[in-house]
Every structure is written in C-alpha cells, then in structure tokens.
PDB file of C-alpha atoms in Angstrom:
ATOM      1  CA  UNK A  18       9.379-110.110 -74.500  1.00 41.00           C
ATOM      2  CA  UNK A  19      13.011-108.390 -75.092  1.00 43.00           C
ATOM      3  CA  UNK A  20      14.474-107.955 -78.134  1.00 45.00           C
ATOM      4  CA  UNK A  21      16.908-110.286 -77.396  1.00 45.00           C
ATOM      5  CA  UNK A  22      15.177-113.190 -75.825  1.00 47.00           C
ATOM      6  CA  UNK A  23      15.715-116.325 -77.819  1.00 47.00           C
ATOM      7  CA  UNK A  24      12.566-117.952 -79.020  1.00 46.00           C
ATOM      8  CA  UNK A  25      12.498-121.513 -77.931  1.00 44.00           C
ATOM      9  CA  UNK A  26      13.995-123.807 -80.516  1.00 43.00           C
ATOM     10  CA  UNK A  27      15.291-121.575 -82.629  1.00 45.00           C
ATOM     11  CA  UNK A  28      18.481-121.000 -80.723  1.00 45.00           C
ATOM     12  CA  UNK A  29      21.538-121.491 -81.943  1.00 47.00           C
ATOM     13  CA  UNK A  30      24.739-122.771 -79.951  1.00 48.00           C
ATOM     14  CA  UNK A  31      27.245-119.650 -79.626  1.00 48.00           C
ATOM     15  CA  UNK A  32      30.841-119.909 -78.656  1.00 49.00           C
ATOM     16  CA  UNK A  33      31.786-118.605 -75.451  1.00 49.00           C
ATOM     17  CA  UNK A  34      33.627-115.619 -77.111  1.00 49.00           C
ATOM     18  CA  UNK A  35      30.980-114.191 -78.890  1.00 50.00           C
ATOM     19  CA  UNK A  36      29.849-110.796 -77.995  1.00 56.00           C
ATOM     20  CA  UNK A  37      25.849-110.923 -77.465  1.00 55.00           C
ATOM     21  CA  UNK A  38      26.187-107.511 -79.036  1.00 55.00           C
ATOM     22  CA  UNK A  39      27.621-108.867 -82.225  1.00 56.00           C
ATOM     23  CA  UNK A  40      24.723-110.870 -82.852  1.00 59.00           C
ATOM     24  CA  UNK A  41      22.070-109.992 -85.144  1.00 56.00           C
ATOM     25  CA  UNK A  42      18.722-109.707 -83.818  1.00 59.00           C
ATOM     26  CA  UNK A  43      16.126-112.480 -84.959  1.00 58.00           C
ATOM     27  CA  UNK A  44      13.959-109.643 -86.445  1.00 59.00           C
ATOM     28  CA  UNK A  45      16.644-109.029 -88.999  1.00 59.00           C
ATOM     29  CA  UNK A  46      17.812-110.826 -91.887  1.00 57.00           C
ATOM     30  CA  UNK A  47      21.173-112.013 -92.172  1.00 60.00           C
ATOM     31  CA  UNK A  48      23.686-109.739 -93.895  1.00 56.00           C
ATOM     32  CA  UNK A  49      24.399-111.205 -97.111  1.00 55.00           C
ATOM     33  CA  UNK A  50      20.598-110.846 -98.398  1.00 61.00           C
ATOM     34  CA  UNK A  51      20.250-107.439 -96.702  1.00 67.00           C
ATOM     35  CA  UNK A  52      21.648-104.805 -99.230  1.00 73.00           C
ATOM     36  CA  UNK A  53      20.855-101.757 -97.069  1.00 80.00           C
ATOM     37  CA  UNK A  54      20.243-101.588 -93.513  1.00 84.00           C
ATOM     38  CA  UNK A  55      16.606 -99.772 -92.550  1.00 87.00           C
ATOM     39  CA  UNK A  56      18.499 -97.568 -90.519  1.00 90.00           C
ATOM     40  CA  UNK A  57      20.912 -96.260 -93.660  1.00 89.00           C
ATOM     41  CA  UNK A  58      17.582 -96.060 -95.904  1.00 89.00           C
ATOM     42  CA  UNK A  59      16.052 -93.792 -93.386  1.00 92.00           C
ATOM     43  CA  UNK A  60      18.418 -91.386 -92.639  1.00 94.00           C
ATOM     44  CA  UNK A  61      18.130 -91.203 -96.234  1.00 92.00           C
ATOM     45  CA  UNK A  62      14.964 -90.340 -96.800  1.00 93.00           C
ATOM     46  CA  UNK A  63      15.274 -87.777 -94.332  1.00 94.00           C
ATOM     47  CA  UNK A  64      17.893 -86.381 -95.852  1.00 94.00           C
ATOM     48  CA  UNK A  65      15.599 -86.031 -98.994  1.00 94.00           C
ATOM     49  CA  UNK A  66      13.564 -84.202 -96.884  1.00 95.00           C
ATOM     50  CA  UNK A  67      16.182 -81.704 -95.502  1.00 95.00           C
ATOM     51  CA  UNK A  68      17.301 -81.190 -99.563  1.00 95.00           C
ATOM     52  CA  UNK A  69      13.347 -80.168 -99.943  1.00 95.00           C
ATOM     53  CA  UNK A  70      13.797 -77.975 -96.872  1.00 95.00           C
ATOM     54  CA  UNK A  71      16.933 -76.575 -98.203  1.00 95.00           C
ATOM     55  CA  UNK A  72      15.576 -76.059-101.795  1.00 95.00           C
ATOM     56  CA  UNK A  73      12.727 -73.838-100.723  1.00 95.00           C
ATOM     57  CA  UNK A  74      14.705 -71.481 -98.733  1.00 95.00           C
ATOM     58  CA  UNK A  75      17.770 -70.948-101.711  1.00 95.00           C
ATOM     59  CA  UNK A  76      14.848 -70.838-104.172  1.00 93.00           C
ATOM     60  CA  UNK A  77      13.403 -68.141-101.724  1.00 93.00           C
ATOM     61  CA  UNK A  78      16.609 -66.648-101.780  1.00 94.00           C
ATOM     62  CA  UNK A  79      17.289 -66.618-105.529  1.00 92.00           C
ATOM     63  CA  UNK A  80      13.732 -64.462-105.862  1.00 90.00           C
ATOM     64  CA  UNK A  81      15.058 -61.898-103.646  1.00 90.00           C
ATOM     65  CA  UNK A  82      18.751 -62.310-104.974  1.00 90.00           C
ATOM     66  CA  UNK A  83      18.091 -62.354-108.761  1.00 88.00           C
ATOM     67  CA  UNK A  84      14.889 -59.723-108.007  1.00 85.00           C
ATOM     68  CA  UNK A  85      17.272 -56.876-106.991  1.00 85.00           C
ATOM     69  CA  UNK A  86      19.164 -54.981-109.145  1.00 84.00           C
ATOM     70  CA  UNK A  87      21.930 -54.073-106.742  1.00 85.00           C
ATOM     71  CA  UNK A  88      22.576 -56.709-103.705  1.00 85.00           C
ATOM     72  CA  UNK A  89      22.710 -55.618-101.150  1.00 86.00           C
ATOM     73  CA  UNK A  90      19.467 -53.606-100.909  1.00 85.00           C
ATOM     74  CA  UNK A  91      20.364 -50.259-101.202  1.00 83.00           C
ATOM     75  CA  UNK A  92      18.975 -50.373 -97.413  1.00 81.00           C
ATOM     76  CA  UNK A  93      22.018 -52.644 -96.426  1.00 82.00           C
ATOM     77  CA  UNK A  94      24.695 -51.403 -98.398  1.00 81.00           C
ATOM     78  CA  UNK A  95      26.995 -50.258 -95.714  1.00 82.00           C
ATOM     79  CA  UNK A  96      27.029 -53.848 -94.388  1.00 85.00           C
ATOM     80  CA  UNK A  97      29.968 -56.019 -95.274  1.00 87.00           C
ATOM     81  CA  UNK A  98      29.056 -60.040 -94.227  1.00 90.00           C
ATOM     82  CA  UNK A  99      32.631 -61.311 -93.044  1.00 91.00           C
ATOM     83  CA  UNK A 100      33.597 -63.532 -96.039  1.00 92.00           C
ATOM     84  CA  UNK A 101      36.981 -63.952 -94.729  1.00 94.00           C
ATOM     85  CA  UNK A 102      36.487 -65.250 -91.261  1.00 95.00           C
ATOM     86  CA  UNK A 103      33.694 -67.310 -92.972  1.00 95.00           C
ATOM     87  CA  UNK A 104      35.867 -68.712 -94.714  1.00 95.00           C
ATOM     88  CA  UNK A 105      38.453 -69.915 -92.667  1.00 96.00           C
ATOM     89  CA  UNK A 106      35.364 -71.132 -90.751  1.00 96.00           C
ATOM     90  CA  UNK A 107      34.074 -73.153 -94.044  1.00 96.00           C
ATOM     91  CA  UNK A 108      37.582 -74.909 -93.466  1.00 97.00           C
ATOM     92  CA  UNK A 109      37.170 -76.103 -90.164  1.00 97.00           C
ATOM     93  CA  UNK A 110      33.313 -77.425 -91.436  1.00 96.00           C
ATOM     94  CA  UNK A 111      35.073 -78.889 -94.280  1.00 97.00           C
ATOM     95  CA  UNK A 112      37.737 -80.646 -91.868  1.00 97.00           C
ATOM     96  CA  UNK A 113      35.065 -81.870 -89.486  1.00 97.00           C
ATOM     97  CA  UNK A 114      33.563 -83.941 -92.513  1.00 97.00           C
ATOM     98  CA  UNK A 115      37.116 -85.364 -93.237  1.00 97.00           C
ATOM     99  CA  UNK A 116      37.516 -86.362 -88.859  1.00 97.00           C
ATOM    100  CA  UNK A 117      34.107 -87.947 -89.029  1.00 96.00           C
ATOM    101  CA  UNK A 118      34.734 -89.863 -92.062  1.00 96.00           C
ATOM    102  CA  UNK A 119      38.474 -91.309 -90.364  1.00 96.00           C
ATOM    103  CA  UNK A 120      36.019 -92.185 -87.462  1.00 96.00           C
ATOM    104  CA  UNK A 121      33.984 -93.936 -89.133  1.00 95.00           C
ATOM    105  CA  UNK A 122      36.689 -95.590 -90.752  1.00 95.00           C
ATOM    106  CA  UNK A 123      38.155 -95.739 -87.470  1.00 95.00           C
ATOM    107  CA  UNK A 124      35.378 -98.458 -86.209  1.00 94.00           C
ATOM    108  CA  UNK A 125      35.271 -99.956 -89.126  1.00 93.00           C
ATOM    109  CA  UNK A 126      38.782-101.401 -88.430  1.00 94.00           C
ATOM    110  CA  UNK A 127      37.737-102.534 -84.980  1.00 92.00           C
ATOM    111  CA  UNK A 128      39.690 -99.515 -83.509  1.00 93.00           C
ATOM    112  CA  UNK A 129      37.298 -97.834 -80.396  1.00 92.00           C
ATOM    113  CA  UNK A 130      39.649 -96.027 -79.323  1.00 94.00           C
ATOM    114  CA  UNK A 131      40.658 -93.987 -81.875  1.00 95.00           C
ATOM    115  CA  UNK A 132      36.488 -93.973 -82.892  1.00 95.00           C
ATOM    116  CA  UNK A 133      36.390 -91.973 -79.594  1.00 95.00           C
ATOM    117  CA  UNK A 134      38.914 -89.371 -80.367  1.00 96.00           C
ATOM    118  CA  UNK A 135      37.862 -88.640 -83.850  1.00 96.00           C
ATOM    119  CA  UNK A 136      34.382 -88.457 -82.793  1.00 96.00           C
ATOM    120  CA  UNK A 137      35.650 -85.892 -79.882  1.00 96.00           C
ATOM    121  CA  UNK A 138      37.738 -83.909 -82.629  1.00 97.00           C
ATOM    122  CA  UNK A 139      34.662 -83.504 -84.848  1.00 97.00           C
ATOM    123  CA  UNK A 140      32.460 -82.542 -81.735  1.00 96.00           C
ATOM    124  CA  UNK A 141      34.712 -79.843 -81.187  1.00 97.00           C
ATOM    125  CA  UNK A 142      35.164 -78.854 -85.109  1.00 97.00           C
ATOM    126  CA  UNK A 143      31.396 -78.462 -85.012  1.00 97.00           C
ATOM    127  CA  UNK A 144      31.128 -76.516 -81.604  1.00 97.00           C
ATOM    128  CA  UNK A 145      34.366 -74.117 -82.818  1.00 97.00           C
ATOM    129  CA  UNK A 146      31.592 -73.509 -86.285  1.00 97.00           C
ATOM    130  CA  UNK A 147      29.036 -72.741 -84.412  1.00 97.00           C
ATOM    131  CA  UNK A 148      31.159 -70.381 -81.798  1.00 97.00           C
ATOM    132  CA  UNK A 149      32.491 -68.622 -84.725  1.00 96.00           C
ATOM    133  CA  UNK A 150      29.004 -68.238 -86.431  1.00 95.00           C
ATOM    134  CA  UNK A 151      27.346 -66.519 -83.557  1.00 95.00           C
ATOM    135  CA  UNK A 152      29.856 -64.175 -82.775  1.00 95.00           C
ATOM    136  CA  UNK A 153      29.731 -62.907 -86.353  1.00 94.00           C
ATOM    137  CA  UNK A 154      25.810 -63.069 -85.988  1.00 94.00           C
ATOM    138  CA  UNK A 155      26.381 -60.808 -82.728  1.00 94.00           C
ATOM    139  CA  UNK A 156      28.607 -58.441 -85.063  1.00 93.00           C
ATOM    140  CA  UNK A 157      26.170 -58.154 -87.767  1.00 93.00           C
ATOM    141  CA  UNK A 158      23.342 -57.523 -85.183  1.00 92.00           C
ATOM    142  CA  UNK A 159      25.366 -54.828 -83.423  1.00 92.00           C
ATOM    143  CA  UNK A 160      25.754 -53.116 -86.891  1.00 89.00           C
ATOM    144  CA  UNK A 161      22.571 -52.783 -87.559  1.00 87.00           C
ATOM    145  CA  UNK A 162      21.736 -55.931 -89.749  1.00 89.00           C
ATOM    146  CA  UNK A 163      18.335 -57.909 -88.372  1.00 89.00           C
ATOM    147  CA  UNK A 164      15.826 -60.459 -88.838  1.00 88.00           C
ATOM    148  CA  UNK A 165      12.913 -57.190 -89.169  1.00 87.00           C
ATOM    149  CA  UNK A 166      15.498 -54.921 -90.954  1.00 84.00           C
ATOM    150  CA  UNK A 167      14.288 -56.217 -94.238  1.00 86.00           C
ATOM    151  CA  UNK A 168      14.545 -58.955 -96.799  1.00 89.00           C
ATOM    152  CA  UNK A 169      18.321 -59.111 -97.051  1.00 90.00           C
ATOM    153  CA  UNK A 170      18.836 -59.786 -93.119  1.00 91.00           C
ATOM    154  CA  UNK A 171      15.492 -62.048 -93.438  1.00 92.00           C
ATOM    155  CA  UNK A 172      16.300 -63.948 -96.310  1.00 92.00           C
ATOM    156  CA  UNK A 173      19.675 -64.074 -94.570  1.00 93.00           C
ATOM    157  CA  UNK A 174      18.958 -65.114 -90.626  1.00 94.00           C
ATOM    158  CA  UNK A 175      16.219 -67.871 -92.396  1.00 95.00           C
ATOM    159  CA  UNK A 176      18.818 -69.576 -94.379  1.00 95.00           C
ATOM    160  CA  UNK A 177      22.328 -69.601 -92.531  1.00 95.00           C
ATOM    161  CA  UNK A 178      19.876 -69.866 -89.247  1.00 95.00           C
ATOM    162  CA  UNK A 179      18.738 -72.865 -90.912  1.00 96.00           C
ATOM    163  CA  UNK A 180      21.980 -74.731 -91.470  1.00 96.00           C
ATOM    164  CA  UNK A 181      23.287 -73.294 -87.766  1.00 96.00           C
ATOM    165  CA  UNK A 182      20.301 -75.500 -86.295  1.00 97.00           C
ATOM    166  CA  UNK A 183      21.115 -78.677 -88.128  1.00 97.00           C
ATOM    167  CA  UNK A 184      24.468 -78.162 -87.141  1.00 97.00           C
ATOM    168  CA  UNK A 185      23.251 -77.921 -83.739  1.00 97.00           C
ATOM    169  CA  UNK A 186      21.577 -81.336 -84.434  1.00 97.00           C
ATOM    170  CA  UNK A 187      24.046 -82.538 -85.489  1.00 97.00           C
ATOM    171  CA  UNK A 188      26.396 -82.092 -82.891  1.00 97.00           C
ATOM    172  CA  UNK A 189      23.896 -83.324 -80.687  1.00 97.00           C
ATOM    173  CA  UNK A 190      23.294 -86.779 -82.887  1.00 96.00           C
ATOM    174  CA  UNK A 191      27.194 -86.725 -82.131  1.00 96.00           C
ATOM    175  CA  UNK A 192      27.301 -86.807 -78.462  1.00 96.00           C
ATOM    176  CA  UNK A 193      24.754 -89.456 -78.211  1.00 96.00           C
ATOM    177  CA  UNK A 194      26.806 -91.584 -80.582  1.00 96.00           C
ATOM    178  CA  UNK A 195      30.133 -90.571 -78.368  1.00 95.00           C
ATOM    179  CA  UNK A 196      28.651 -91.186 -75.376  1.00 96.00           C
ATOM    180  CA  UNK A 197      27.393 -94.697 -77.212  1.00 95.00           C
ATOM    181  CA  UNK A 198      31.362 -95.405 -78.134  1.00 94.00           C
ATOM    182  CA  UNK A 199      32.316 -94.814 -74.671  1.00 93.00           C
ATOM    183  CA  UNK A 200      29.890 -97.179 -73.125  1.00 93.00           C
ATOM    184  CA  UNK A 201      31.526 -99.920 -75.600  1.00 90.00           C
ATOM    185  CA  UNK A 202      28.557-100.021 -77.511  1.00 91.00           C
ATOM    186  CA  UNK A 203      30.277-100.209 -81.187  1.00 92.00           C
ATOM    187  CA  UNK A 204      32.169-102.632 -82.578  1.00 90.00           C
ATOM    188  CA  UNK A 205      33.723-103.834 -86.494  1.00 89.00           C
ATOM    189  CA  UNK A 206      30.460-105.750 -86.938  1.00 87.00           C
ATOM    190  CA  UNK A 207      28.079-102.911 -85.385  1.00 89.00           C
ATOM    191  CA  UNK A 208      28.123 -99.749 -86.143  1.00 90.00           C
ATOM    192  CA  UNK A 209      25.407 -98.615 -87.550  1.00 92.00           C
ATOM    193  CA  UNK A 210      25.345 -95.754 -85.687  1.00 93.00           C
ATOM    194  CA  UNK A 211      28.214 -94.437 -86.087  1.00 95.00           C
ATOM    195  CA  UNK A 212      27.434 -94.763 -89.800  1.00 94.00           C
ATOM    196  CA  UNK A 213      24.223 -92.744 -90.196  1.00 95.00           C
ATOM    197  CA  UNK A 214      25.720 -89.600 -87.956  1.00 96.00           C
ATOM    198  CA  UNK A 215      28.433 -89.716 -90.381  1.00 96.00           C
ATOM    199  CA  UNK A 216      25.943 -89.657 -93.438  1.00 95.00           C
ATOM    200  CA  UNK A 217      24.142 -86.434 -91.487  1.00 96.00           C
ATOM    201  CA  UNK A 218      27.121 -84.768 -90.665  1.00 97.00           C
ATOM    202  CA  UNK A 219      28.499 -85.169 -94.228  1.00 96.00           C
ATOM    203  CA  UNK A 220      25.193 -83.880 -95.317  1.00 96.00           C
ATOM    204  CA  UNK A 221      25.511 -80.638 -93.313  1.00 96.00           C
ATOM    205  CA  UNK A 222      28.974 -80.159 -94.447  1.00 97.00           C
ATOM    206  CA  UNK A 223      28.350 -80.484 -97.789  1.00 96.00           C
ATOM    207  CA  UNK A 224      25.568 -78.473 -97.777  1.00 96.00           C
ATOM    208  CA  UNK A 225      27.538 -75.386 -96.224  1.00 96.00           C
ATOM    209  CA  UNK A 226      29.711 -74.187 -99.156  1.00 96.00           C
ATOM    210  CA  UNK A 227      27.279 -73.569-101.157  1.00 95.00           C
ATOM    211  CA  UNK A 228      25.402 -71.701 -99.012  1.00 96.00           C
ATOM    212  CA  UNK A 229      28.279 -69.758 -98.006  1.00 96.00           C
ATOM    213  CA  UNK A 230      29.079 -69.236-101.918  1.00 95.00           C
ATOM    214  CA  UNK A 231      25.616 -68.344-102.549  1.00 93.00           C
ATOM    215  CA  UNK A 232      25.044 -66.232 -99.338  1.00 93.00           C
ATOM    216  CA  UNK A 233      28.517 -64.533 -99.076  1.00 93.00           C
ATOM    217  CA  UNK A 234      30.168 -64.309-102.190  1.00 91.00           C
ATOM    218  CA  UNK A 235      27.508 -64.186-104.672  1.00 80.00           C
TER     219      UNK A 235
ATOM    220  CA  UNK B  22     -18.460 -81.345-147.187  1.00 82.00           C
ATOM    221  CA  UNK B  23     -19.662 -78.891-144.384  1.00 88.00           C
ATOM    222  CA  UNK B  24     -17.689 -80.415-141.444  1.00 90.00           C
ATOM    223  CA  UNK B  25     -14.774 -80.203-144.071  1.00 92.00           C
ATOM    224  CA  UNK B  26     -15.368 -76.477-144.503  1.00 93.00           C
ATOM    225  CA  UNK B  27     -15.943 -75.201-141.442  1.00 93.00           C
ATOM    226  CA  UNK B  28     -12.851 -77.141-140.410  1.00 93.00           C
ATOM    227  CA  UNK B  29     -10.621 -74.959-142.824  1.00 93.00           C
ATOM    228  CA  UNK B  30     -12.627 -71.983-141.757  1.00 92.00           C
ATOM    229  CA  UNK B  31     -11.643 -72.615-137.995  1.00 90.00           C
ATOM    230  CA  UNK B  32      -7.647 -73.287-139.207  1.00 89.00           C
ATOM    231  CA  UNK B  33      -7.689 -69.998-140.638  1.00 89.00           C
ATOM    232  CA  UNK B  34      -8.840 -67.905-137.638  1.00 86.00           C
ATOM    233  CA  UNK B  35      -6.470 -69.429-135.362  1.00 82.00           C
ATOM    234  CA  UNK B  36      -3.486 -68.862-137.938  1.00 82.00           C
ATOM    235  CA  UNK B  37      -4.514 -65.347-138.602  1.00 82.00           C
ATOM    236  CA  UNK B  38      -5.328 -64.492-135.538  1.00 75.00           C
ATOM    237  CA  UNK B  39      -1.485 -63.874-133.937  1.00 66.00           C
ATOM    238  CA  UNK B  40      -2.417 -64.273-129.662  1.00 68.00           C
ATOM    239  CA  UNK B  41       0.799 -64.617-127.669  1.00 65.00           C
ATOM    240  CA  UNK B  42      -0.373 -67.725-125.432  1.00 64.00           C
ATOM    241  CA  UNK B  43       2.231 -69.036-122.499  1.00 62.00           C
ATOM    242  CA  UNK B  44       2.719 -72.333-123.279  1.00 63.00           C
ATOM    243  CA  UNK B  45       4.588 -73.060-119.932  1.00 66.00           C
ATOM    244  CA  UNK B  46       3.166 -71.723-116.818  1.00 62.00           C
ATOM    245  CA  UNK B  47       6.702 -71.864-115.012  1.00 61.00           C
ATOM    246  CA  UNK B  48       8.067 -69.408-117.295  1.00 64.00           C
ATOM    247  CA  UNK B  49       7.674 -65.748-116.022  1.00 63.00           C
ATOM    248  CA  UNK B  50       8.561 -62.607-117.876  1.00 69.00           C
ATOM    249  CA  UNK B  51      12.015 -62.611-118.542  1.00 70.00           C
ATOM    250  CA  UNK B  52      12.444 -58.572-118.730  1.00 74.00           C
ATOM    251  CA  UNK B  53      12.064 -57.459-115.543  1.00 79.00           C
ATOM    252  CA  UNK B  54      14.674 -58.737-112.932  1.00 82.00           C
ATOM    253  CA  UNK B  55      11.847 -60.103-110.812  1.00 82.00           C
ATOM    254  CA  UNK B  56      10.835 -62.584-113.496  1.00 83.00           C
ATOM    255  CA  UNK B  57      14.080 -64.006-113.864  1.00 83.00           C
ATOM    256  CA  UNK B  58      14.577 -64.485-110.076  1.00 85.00           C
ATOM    257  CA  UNK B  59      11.155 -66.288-110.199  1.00 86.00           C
ATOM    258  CA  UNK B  60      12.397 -68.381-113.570  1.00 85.00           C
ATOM    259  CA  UNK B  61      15.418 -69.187-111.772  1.00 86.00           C
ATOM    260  CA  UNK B  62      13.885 -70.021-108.543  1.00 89.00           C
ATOM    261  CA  UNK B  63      11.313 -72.236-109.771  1.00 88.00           C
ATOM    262  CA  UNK B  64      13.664 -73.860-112.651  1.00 88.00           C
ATOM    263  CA  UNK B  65      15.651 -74.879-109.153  1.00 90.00           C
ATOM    264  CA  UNK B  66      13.369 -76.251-106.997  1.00 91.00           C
ATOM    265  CA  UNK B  67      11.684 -78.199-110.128  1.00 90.00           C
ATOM    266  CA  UNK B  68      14.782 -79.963-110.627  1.00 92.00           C
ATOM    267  CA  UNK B  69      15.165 -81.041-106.211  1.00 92.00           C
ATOM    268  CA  UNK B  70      12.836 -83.633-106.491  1.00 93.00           C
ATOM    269  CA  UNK B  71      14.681 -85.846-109.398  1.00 94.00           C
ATOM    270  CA  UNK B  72      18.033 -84.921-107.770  1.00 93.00           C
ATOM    271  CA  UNK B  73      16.339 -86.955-104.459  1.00 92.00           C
ATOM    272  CA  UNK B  74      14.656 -89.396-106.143  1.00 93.00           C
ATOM    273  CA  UNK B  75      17.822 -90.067-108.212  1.00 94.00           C
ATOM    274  CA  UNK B  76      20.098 -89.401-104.754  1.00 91.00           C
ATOM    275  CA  UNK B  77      18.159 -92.710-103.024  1.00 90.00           C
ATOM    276  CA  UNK B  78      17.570 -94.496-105.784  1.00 91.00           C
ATOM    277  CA  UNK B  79      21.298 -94.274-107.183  1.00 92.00           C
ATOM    278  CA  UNK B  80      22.291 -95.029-103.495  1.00 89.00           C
ATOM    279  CA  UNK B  81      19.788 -98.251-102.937  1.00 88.00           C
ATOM    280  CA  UNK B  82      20.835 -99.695-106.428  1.00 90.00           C
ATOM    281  CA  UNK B  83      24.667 -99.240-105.744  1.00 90.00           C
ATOM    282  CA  UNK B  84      24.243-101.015-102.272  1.00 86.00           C
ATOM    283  CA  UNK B  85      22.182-103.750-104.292  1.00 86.00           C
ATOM    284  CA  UNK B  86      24.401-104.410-106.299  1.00 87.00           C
ATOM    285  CA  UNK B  87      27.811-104.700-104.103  1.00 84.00           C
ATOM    286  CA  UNK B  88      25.434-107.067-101.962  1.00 82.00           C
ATOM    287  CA  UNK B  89      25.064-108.794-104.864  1.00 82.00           C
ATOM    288  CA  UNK B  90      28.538-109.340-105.495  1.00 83.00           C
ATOM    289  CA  UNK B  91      29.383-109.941-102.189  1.00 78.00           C
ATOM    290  CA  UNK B  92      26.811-113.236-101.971  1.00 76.00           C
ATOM    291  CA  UNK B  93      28.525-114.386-105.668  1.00 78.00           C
ATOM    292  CA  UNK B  94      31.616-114.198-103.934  1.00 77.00           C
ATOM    293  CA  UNK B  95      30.748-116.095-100.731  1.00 73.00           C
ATOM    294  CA  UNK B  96      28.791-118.094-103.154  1.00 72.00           C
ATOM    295  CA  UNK B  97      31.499-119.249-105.143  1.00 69.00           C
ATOM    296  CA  UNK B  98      33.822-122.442-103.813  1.00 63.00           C
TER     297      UNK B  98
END
C-alpha cells in the first residue's frame, strides 16, 4: 500500500485547493503534539557522531601538536601552510552558512524561487571551498609536504581531508535538495529537507574555523 | 582489643610509608611535552561526549518547550 493511500474511513474531506503534498502523512502525528520532527532528531544524532569523529582526530592532533617542542617538525620547517588564502577561503565557508540560512528562511516564507537561488549560491560557495582547498593541497604536495612525509603532513591530510569530504557531502546533500526545490517539491508547510541540509551545512561551517585556527595558525 | 591494635598498626604503615600513587589514570606526566599533549588530548575528548549529550538534549528540550507554548497558545480562546 502507498504511503499516501487513504485508509478507508478515515478520510477526511479536503478542499479542492489543497496541495496533496501539504498534507501530513497518516503515519505522523499532527504538528502541535510533535515537538521535533524524526527527521531533525536524526540528523542530530548524526551530527553527535561527526563531533565524536571530529574529537578523535583534534585530540590526535593535540598529541602530536602539544608533543613537539617546535611545530613544525624540524622535518617540515621550510613549509609555510597558506594562512592567507585560507583565510579568505574561511570567508567564503563562513558566507555559505549565512546563503543557506537566507534559504532556508527563504522557504520558510513560501518563497521557491528565491529557495532556488540561495541554494545555487551556496552550491557554488561550497564548490569555490573546495576548488581553493585542492589547489593549495596540489601546492603543498608539489613542495614536498605528504601524507608518508611524516606526522605533520599525516596529522595534517587526516584532519583538513576529513572536513574536505564532509564538505563534499555536503554539497552533494545540496544538490539533491536543489534538484528537490526545482521539481516543486518544497513548500511553507514542508520543508523538512531543506531544514536538515541547512543543520549539516551549518555544522561543517562551523566546524571549519577552528580547524583552520587550530591547523593553521596555532 | 587486637582488631583495635592491629588497626592502628596498619594506619601507621600507610602514613609512614610516603608511595606516590596516581590517583587519576587520565593524568600523564606533566614534565615532558608528550605528557601534556596526552593530558590535553584526553582532557578534550573526555569533555565531547557531555558537549553531545548536552548539544541534543538542550536542542530536544528547547523544541519541547516552544511546542509547548505554541499548543497553550492555540489552546487559549
């Protein structure tokens, strides 16, 4: 039986208007006695999880970090990590969190249009991070700085590699939900969606300036 | 009398007897540079798991409650 086949007699008469969309599901209980949505209590649990993740690999780094008496290694001291460009790339992260917040916002009010083109700005925020990432990456491999050159590339591929993959997620999560918002599958009333790649992606920008103020500027 | 005495006995072994003992097995020797990354490591990932359980249960109890006053408000004529 589909999801949304009416059971017989517990119908109830709808007005010709009313999007079938709109309309919550006879598995789920109406809104007013539903604080939380099981979708919004998953994602975060799972973000629990990532935190774990996350705490294990600074913790790891902290040993190394806090271990060595000059950082870099003396192995790596000719190797400069671009704080700079970083930087100016920790801004467009950090504006990417502020488009897919007016997005969300954006549906919120009804508005699918504009939930479209703050959704594609984001996208591209997140692609433009992850452009700029791997061309430094490219630059710091060229100079000599690797995942077997010892524990400060190790320690430093595991952990920024880390985020760079659950960015990658992320702007994955963020296509399916565009390509969602194009089919006219949102609306005021439904969105839930739209909310829980915001609460990821908010996740994954917060997470980032810490590890590039741990990582780069520590 | 004897349990008495052998009880004071015992006291005064243990107070003369001056044995550094680790009370907490997190802490590491603080000296070497090694130790304190360790400390500071494990002081970190100690504290992760009451910054989640704190994260979702802050977040379940504020959603709670603004359900809460949401019904009170519908409720109310």
């Amino acid at each position: 039986m589909s999801r949304e086949t009416p059971v017989e007699g517990t119908s109830r008469p709808e007005s010709p208007s009313e999007n079938a969309r709109d309309r919550p599901s006879r598995y789920e209980l109406p809104q007013d006695i539903r604080p939380m949505s099981n979708a919004r209590l998953g994602i975060l649990v799972l973000l629990g999880a990532e935190m774990m993740l996350f705490s294990g690999l600074i913790g790891a780094f902290l040993v190394f970090r806090m271990g060595n008496i000059t950082w870099p290694p003396p192995s790596h001291i000719d190797i400069q990590l671009p704080r700079a460009v970083t930087g100016i790339n920790t801004a467009f992260l950090l504006l990417s969190g502020w488009t897919m917040f007016q997005a969300l916002r954006a549906i919120q009010k009804d508005q699918v249009k504009q939930l479209r083109n703050w959704l594609l700005l984001t996208g591209a925020l997140g692609v433009l991070f992850l452009g700029i990432q791997g061309s430094e990456w490219a630059q710091l491999i060229r100079s000599g700085m690797t995942l077997q050159s010892g524990v400060y590339g190790g320690i430093f591929y595991v952990l920024i590699g880390c985020h760079a993959v659950h960015v990658i997620g992320a702007v994955m999560w963020l296509v399916i939900v565009l390509v969602m918002a194009m089919a006219g599958r949102f609306s005021a009333s439904r969105h839930v969606g739209v909310e829980i790649c915001t609460i990821y992606w908010i996740f994954v920008v917060a997470l980032w300036p810490m590890l590039y103020a741990l990582v780069y500027l520590a | 009398m004897r349990l008495v005495f052998w009880g004071v006995v015992l006291m005064l072994v243990v107070l003369i007897v001056p044995t550094c003992l680790e009370a907490c097995p997190a802490c590491k020797d603080l000296k070497e540079p090694i130790g304190r990354g360790f400390n500071s490591s494990i002081f970190f990932m100690m504290a992760m798991p009451f910054t989640v359980v704190a994260l979702i249960g802050g977040s379940v109890f504020y959603h709670y409650r603004r359900a809460s006053k949401n019904r009170d408000r519908t409720d109310t004529p």
